[in-house]
Coordinates of C-alpha atoms in Angstrom, one line a residue:
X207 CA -78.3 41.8 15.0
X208 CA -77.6 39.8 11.9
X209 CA -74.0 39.8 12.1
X210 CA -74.2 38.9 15.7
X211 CA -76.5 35.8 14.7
X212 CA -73.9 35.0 11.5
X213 CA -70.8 35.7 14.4
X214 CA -72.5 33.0 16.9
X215 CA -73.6 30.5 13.9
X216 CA -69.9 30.7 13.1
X217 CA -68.8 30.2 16.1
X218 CA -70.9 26.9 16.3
X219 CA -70.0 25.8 13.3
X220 CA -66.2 25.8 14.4
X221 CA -67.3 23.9 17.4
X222 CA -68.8 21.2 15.9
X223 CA -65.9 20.9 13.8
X224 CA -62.9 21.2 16.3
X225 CA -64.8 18.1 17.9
X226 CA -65.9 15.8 15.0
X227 CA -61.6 16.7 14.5
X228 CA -61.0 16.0 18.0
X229 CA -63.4 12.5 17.6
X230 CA -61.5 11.3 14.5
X231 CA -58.2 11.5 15.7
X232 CA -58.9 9.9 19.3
X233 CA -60.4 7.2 17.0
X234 CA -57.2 7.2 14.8
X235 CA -55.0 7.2 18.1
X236 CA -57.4 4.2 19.4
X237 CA -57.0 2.3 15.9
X238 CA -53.3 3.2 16.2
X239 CA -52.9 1.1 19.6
X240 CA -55.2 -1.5 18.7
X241 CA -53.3 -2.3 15.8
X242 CA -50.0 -1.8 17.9
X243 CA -48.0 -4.9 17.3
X244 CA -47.3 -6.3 20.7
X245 CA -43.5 -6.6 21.7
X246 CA -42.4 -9.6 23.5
X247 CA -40.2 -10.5 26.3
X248 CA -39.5 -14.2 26.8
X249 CA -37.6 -15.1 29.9
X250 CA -36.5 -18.8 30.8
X251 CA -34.7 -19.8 33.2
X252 CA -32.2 -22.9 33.4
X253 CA -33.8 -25.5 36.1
X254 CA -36.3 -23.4 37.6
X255 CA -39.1 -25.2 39.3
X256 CA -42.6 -23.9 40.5
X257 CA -41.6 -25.2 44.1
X258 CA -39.2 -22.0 44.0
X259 CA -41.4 -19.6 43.2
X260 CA -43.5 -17.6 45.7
X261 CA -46.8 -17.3 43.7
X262 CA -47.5 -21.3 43.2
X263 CA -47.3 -21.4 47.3
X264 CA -44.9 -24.2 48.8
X265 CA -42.9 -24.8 51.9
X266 CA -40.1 -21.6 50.8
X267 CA -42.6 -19.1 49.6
X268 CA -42.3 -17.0 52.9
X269 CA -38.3 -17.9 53.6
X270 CA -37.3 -17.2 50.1
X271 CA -39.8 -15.2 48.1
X272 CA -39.9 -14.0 44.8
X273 CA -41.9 -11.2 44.5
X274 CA -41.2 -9.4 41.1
X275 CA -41.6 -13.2 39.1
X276 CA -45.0 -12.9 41.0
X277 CA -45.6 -9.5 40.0
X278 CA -45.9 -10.8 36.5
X279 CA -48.6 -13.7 37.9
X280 CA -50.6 -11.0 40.0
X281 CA -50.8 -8.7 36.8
X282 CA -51.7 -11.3 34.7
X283 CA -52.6 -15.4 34.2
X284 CA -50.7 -17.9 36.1
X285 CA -50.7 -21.5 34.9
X286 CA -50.9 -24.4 36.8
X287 CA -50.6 -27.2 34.3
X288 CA -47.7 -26.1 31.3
X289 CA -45.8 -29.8 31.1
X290 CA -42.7 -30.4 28.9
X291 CA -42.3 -33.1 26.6
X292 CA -39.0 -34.0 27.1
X293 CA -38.0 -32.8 30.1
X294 CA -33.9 -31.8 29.9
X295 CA -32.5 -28.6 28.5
X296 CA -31.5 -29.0 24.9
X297 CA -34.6 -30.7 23.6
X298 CA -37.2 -28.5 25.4
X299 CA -35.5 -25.8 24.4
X300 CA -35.7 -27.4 20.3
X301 CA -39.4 -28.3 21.2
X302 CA -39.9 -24.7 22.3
X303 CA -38.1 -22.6 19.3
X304 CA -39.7 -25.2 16.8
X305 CA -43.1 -25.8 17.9
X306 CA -42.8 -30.1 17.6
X307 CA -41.5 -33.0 19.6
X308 CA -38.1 -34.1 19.8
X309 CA -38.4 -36.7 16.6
X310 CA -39.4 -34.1 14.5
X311 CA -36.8 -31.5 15.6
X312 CA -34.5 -34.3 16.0
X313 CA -32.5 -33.4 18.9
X314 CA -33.5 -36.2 21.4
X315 CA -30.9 -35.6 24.4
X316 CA -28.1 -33.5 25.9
X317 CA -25.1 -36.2 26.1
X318 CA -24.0 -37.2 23.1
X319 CA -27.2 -35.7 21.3
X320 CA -25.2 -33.7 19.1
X321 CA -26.2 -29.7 17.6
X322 CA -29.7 -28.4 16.7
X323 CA -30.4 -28.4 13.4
X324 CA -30.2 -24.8 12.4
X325 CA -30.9 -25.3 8.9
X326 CA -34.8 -25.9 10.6
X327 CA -37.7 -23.8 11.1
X328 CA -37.6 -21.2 14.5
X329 CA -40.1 -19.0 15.6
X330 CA -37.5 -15.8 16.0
X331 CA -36.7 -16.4 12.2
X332 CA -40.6 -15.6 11.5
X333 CA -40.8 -12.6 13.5
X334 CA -37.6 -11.2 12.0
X335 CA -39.1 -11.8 8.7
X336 CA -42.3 -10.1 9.8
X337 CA -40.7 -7.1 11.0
X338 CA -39.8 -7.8 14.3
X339 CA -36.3 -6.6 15.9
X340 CA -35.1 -9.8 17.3
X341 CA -32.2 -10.6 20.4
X342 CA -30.8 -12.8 22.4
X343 CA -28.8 -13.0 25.9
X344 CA -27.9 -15.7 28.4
X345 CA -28.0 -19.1 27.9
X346 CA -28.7 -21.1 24.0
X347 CA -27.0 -24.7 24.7
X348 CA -28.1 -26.1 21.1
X349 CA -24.5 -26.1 19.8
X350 CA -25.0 -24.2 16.1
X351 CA -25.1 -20.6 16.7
X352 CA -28.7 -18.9 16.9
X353 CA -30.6 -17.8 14.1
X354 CA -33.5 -14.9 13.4
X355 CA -31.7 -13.3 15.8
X356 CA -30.6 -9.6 14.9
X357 CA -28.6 -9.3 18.4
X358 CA -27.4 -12.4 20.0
X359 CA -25.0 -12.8 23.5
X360 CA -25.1 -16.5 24.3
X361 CA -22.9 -18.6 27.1
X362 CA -20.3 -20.3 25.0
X363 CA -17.8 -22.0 27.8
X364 CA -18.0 -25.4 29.8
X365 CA -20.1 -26.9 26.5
X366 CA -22.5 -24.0 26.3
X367 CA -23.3 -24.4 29.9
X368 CA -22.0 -21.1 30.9
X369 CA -19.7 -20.2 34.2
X370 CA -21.7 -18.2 37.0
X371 CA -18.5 -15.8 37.3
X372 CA -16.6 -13.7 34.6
X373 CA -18.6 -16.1 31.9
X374 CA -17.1 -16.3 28.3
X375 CA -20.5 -15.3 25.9
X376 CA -20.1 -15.3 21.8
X377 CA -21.2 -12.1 21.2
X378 CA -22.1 -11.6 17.8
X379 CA -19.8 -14.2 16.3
X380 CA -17.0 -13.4 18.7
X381 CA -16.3 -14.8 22.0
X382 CA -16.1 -12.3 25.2
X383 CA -14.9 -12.9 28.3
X384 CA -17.4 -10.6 30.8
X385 CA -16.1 -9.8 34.1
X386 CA -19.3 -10.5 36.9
X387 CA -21.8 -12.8 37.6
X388 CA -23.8 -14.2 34.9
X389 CA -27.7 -13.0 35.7
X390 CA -26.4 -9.6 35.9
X391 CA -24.7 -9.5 33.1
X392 CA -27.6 -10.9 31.0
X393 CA -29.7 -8.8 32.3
X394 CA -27.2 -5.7 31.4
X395 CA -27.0 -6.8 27.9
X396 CA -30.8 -6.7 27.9
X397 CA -31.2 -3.3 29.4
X398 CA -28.4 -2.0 26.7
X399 CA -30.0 -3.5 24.1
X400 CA -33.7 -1.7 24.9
X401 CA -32.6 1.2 25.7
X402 CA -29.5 1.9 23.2
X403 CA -29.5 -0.6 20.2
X404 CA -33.0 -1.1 19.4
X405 CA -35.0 1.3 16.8
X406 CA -38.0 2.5 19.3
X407 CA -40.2 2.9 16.5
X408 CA -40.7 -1.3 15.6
X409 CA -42.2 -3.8 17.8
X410 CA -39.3 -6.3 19.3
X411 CA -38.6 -10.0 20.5
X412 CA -36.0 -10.3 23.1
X413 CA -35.2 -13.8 24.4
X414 CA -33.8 -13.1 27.9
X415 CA -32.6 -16.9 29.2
X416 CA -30.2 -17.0 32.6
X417 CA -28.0 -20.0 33.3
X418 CA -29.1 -19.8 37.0
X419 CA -30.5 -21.7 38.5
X420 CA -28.9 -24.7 37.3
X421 CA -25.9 -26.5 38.6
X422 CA -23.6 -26.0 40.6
X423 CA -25.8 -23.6 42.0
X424 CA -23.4 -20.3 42.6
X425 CA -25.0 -17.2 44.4
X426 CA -23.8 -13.8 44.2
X427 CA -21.5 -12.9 46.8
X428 CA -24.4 -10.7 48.3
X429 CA -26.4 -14.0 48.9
X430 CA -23.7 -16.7 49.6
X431 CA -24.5 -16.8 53.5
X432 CA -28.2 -15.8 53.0
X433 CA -29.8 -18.2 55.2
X434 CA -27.2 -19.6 57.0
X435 CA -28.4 -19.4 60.8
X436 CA -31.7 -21.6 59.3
X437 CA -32.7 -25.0 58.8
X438 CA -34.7 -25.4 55.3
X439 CA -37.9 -27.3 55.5
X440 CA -38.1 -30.4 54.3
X441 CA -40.4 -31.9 51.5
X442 CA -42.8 -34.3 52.3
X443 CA -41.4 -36.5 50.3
X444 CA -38.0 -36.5 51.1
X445 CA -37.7 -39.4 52.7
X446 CA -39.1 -41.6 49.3
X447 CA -38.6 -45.3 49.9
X448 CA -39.4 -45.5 46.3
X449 CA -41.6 -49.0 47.2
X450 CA -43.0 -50.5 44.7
X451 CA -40.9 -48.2 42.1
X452 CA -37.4 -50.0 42.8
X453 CA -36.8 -50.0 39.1
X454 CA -37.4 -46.8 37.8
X455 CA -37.6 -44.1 40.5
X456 CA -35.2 -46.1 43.4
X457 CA -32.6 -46.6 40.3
X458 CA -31.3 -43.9 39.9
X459 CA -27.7 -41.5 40.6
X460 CA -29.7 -38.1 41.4
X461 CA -30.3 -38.5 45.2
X462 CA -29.2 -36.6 48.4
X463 CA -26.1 -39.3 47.9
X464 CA -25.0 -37.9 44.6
X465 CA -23.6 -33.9 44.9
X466 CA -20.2 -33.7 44.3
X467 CA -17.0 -31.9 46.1
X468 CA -17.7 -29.2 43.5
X469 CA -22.0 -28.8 44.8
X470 CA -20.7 -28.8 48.1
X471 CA -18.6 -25.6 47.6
X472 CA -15.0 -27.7 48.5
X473 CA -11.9 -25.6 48.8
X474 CA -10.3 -27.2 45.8
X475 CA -6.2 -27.4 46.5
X476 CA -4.3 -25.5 44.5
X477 CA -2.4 -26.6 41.5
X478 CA -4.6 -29.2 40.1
X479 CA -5.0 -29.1 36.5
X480 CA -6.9 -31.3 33.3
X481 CA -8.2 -34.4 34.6
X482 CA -7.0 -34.6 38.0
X483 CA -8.6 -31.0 39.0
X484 CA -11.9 -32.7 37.2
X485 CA -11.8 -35.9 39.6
X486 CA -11.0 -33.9 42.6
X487 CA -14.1 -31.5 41.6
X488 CA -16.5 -34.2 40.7
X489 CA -16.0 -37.1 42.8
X490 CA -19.3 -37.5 44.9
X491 CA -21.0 -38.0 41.8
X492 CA -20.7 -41.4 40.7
X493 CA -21.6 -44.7 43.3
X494 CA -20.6 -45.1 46.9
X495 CA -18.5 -41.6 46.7
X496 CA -20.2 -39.9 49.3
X497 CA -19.5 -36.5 50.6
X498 CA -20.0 -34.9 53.7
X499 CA -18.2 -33.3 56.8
X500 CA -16.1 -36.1 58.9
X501 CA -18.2 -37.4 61.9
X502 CA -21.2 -37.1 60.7
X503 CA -23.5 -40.3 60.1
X504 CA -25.6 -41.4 56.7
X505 CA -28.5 -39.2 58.0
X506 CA -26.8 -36.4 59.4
X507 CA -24.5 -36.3 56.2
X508 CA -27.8 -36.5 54.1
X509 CA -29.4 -33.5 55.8
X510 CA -26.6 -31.8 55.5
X511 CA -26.3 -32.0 51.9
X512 CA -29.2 -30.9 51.7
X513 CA -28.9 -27.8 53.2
X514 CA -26.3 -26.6 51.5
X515 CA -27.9 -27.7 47.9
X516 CA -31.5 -25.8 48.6
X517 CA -29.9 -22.8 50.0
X518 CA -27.3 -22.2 47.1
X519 CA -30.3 -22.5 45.0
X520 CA -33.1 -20.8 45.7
X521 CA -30.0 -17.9 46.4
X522 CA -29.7 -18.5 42.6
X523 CA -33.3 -18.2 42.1
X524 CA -33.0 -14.5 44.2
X525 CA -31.0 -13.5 41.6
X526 CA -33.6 -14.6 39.0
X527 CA -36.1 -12.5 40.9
X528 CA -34.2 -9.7 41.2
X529 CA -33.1 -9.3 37.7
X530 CA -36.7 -9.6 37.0
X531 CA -37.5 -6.6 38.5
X532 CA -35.1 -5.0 36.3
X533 CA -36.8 -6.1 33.5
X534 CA -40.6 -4.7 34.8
X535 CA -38.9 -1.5 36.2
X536 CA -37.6 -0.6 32.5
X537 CA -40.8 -1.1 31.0
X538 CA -42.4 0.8 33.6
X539 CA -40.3 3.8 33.1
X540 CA -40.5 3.9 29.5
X541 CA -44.0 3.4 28.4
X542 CA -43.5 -0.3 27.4
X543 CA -45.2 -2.1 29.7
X544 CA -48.8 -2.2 28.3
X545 CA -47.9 -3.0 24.9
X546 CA -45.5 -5.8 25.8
X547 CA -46.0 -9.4 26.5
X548 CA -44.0 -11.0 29.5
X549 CA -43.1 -14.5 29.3
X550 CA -41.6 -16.1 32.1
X551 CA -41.0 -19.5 32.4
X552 CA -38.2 -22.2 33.0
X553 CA -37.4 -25.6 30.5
X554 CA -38.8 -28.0 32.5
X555 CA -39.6 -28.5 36.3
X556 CA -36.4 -29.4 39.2
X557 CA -36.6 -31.5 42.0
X558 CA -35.9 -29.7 45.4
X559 CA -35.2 -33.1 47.7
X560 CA -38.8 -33.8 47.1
X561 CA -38.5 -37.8 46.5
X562 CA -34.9 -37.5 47.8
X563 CA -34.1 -36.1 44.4
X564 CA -31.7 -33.0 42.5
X565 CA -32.3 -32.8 38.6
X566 CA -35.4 -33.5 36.8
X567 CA -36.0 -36.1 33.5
X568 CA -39.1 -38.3 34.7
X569 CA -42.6 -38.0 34.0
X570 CA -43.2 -37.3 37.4
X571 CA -44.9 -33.7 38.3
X572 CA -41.9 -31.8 40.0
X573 CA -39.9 -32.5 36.7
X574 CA -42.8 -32.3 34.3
X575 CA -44.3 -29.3 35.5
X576 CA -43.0 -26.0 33.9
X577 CA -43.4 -22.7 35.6
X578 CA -45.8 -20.3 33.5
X579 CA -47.2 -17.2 33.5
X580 CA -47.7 -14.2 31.1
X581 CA -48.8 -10.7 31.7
X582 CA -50.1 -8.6 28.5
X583 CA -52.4 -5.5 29.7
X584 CA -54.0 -5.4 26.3
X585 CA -55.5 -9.3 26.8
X586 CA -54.9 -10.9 29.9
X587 CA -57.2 -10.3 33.0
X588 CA -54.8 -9.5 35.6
X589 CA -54.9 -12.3 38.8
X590 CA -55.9 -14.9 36.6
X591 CA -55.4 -18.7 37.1
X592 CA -55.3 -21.6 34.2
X593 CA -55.1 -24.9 35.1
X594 CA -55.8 -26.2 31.0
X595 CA -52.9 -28.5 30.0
X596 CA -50.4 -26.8 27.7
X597 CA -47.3 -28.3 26.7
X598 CA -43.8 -26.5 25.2
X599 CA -44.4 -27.5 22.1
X600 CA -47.6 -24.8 22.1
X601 CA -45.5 -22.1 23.0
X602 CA -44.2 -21.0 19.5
X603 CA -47.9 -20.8 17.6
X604 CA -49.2 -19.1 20.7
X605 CA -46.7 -15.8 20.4
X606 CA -46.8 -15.8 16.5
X607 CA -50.8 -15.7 17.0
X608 CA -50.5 -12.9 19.9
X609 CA -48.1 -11.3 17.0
X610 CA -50.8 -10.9 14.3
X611 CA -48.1 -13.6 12.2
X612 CA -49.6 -15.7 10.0
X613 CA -47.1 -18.5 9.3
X614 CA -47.4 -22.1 6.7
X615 CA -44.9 -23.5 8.8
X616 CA -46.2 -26.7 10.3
X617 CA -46.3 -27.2 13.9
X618 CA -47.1 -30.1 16.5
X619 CA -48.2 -27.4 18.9
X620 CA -51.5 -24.9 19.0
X621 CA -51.8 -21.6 19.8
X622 CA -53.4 -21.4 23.1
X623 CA -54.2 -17.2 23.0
X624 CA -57.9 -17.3 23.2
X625 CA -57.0 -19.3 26.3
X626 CA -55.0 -15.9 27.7
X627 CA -58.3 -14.3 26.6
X628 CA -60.6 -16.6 29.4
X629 CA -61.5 -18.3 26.4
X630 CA -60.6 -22.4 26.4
X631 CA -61.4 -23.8 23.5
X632 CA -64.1 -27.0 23.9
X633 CA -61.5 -29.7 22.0
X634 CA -58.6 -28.2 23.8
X635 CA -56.3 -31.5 24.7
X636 CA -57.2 -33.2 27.2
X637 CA -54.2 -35.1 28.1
X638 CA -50.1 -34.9 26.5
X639 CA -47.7 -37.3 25.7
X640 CA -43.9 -37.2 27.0
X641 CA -40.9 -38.9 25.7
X642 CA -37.3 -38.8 27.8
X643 CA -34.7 -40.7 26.0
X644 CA -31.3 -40.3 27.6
X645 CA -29.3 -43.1 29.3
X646 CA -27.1 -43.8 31.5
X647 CA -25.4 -40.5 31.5
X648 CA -26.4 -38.2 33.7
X649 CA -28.1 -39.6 36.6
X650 CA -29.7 -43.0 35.4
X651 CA -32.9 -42.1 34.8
X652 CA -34.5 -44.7 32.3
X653 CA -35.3 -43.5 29.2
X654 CA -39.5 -43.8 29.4
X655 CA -42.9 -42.6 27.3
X656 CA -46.3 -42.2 29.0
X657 CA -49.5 -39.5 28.8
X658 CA -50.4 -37.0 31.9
X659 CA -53.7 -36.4 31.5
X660 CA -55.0 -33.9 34.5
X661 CA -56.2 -37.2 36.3
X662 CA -53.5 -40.0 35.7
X663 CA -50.1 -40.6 34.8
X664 CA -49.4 -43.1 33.0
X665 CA -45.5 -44.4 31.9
X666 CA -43.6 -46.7 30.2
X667 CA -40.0 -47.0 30.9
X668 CA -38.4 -49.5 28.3
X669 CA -34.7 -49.5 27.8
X670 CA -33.1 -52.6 29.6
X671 CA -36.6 -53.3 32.2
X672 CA -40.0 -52.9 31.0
X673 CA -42.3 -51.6 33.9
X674 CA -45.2 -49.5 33.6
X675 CA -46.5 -47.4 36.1
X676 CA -49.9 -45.6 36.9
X677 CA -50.5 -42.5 39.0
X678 CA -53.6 -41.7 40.1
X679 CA -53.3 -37.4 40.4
X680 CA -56.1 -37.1 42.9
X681 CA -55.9 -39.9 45.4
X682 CA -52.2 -39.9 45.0
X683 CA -51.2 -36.1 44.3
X684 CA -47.6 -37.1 45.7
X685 CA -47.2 -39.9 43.2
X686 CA -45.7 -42.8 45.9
X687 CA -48.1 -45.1 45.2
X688 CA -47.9 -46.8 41.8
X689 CA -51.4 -48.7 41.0
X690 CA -50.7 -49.9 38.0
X691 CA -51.6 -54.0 39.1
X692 CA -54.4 -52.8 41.2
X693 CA -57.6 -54.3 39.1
X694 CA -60.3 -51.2 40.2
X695 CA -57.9 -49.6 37.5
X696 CA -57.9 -52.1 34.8
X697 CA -60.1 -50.8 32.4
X698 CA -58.5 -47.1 33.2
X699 CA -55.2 -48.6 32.1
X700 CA -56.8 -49.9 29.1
X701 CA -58.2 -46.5 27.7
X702 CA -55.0 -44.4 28.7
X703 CA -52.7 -47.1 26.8
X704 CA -55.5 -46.2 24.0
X705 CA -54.8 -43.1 24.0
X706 CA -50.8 -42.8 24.7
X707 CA -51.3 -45.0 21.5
X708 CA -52.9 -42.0 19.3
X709 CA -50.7 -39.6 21.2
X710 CA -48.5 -41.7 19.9
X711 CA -49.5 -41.6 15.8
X712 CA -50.4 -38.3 16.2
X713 CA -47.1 -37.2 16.7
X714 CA -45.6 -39.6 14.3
X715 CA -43.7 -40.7 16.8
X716 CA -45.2 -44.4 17.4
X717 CA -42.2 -46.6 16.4
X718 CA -40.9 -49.9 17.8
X719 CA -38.9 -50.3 21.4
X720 CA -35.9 -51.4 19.4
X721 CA -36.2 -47.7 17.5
X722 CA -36.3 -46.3 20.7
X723 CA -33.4 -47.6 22.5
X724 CA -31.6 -46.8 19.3
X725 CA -32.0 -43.4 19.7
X726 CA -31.2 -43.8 23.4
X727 CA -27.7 -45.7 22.3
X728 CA -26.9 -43.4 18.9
X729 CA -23.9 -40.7 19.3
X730 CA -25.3 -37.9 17.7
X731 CA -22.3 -35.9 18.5
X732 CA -21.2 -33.6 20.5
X733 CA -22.8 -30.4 21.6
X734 CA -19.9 -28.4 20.7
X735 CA -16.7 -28.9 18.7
X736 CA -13.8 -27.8 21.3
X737 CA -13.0 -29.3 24.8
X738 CA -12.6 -27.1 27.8
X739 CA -12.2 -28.9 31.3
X740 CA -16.5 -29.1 31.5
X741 CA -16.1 -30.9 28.4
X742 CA -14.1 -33.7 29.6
X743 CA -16.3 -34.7 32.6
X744 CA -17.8 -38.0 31.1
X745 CA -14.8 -39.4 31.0
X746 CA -14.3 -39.1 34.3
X747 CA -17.7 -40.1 35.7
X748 CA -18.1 -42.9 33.4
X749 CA -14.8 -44.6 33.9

């Protein structure tokens, strides 16, 4: 009997002790995941607007939907109100890698704004130094070649623009000439790189960002006729008469009047070479060149244009979406997806003929307003919605915060991550301030500074008029009708000049008109060093 008793205390004894074992190291496995350091996948595209993508609704969200870029939105927070400061490729992407406006950073504009600095500050330098396996594919367009990167495959033909087909990418130091079409092959380089290159055991940064879907809008083969036997809709806007915004809006050489031979998808003739084959590609694009079909009149030839611009691009944008999926599939099958943050975002907004315009630059919201969402398991309450306003610049504090990276690097932006937690803090910003500073070349948009609050627009556009303009965001959602002399706003106009003001000092970026328009006239340089046909197009449109 006693030894039974000793035999069944025994046996109890190794109970409790398999499960207080059992206890510890679930807790260890928990404390292991919890202190997990997240990877990150950022992925920008070139130009893409939020009037393109499925999940912010629209007039194409059931003709051309995207549903693995909304995948990331349903799973986690979509934002509504992400603005860029400076709203053209090269400087958002500076604002973006540095964390601060374009006068800090100092690269102001695309033409004739010369190289980034690489000798500056970058977010993927601090995660590298923290640990972090670093990469990059697709497209850079900041002249110097990256840095913090451990991995890099960059566009580096037609002045870092990139070709759709069979694109030439410096690879490590060494240009490549890829057979295929670009989003693919970025996407490939990605995929390799995750599953073949990287050590599985450390956390990672990739920086996936496709050329598409900016100019001159080339779809995969697959998608070249993809809605050819439909009309598009049209925006509501389209038909802008720009009253009462001659100077600034109605000024300028991005309308349904400006695509060129090259947009339109001419045969080009065979044997034209250097300038010639340039003029032949690109005439349409400076004033009274207009191309269309013969026979057709100014409205039929506009509509037209039209057609053939949205459909090539949002056939671009399928692309996007599709290598997208890619993306979320490989994570899926591997056990990365819960412990990896998914960026996906554009460098500014685009205009899709809403106000009769291509390209982006102004203030205005379709130009402004930056696609954004991010999913992350771990944090973000899948389906949510922010509508806070969040600006570029915040982007590289927030993923060095969701990193655990502590950095002394000083920043004009602020980490927004207890916003991805449902938590906004109470002095969040209220309003932002935008500066575009480029002019004439491309598309005459004049250079201009203002504040968006989630109420008003407010700009000043300065470099050879001086006209200010107020948008009121809730009567006048559309922005057509600029208030800015109607008195029920005068004292609204005084306290948002107040504030663009210490926007303004803030950002140490309150300097005279004259400073200004010398940044607008300076020659910086060029983006890169060697001319290729691309190169050479100012010359052309310009003379």
């Amino acid at each position: 009997m006693f030894k039974i008793l000793k035999y069944s205390f025994a046996l109890a004894l190794l109970a409790l002790s398999c499960k207080e074992a059992n206890k510890k190291q679930a807790l260890n496995t928990t404390n292991t995941v919890a202190n997990q350091r997240p990877n990150i996948i950022y992925i920008m595209a070139d130009d893409l607007t939020t009037q393109a993508i499925s999940a912010y609704g629209g007039i194409y969200k059931d003709i051309a939907p995207t549903p693995n870029i909304d995948k990331i939105a349903k799973e986690g927070m979509l934002f509504q109100d992400v603005l860029c400061t400076n709203a053209i490729c090269g400087p958002s992407r500076a604002a973006i890698l540095t964390g601060n406006y374009s006068n800090r950073n100092g690269y102001y504009k695309n033409e004739s704004g010369g190289k980034f600095d690489d000798s500056q500050w970058t977010f993927p330098q601090e995660f590298q130094k923290n640990g972090y396996q670093t990469s990059l594919f697709g497209k850079w367009h900041l002249g110097t070649e990256p840095k913090g990167f451990d991995v890099f495959k960059y566009h580096n033909s037609a002045g870092q623009q990139g070709h759709y087909w069979n694109p030439t990418f410096n690879e490590n130091g060494k240009d490549v000439k890829e057979e295929g079409y670009a989003t693919n092959l970025s996407t490939d380089f990605a995929i390799n790189w995750l599953e073949a290159e990287r050590d599985k055991e450390n956390p990672f940064l990739m920086v996936l960002q496709y050329k598409a879907p900016h100019r001159p809008w080339q779809p995969d083969t697959k998608y070249e006729k993809l809605w050819e036997d439909i009309e598009m809709p049209y925006p509501s806007t389209f038909n802008d008469d720009y009253k009462g915004r001659e100077l600034t809006a109605g000024d300028t050489e991005m309308t349904m009047e400006y695509f060129s031979r090259r947009d339109m998808k001419y045969e080009e003739p065979a044997n034209l070479k250097g300038k010639e084959k340039i003029q032949w590609a690109f005439y349409g694009a400076k004033r009274g060149e207009i191309v269309q079909p013969e026979g057709m009149t100014a409205e039929e030839g506009r509509k037209w244009r039209y057609q053939t611009y949205i459909k090539d691009y949002l056939a671009c944008v399928k692309s996007v979406d599709d290598n997208v999926g890619r993306v979320l599939d490989y994570l899926d099958e591997n056990g990365l997806t819960d412990n990896t943050i998914i960026v996906l975002t554009s460098d500014q907004g685009f205009y899709l003929g809403d106000h009769g315009f291509f390209d982006k630059r102004f203030i205005y919201e379709e130009s402004l307003r930056m696609p954004f969402m991010v999913k992350y398991p771990k944090l973000v309450k899948a389906g949510t919605v922010n509508e806070d306003i969040i600006t570029n610049i915040d982007f590289a504090p927030t993923f060095l915060d969701l990193a655990n990276i502590s950095t002394k690097q000083k920043m004009h932006g602020k980490s927004f991550k207890s916003i991805l937690d449902g938590q906004a803090p109470s002095d969040w910003q209220k309003g932002m301030y935008y500066h575009y500073y480029e002019f004439p070349y491309w598309h005459h948009v004049q250079p201009h500074y203002g504040i968006r609050t989630q109420k008003y627009t407010l700009a000043h556009f300065y470099y050879n008029i001086d006209v200010w303009e107020l948008y009121d965001l809730e009567k006048d959602p559309e922005q057509l009708k600029n208030v800015i002399e109607d008195l029920e706003y005068s004292n609204i106009v005084a306290g948002l000049k107040e504030e663009l003001k210490d926007l303004m000092r803030k950002y140490g970026n309150d300097k005279s008109l004259a400073d200004f328009r010398n940044i607008t006239d300076k020659d910086f340089g060029s983006i890169v060093d060697v001319k290729d046909d691309e190169t050479s197009v100012k010359d052309v449109i310009t003379n």
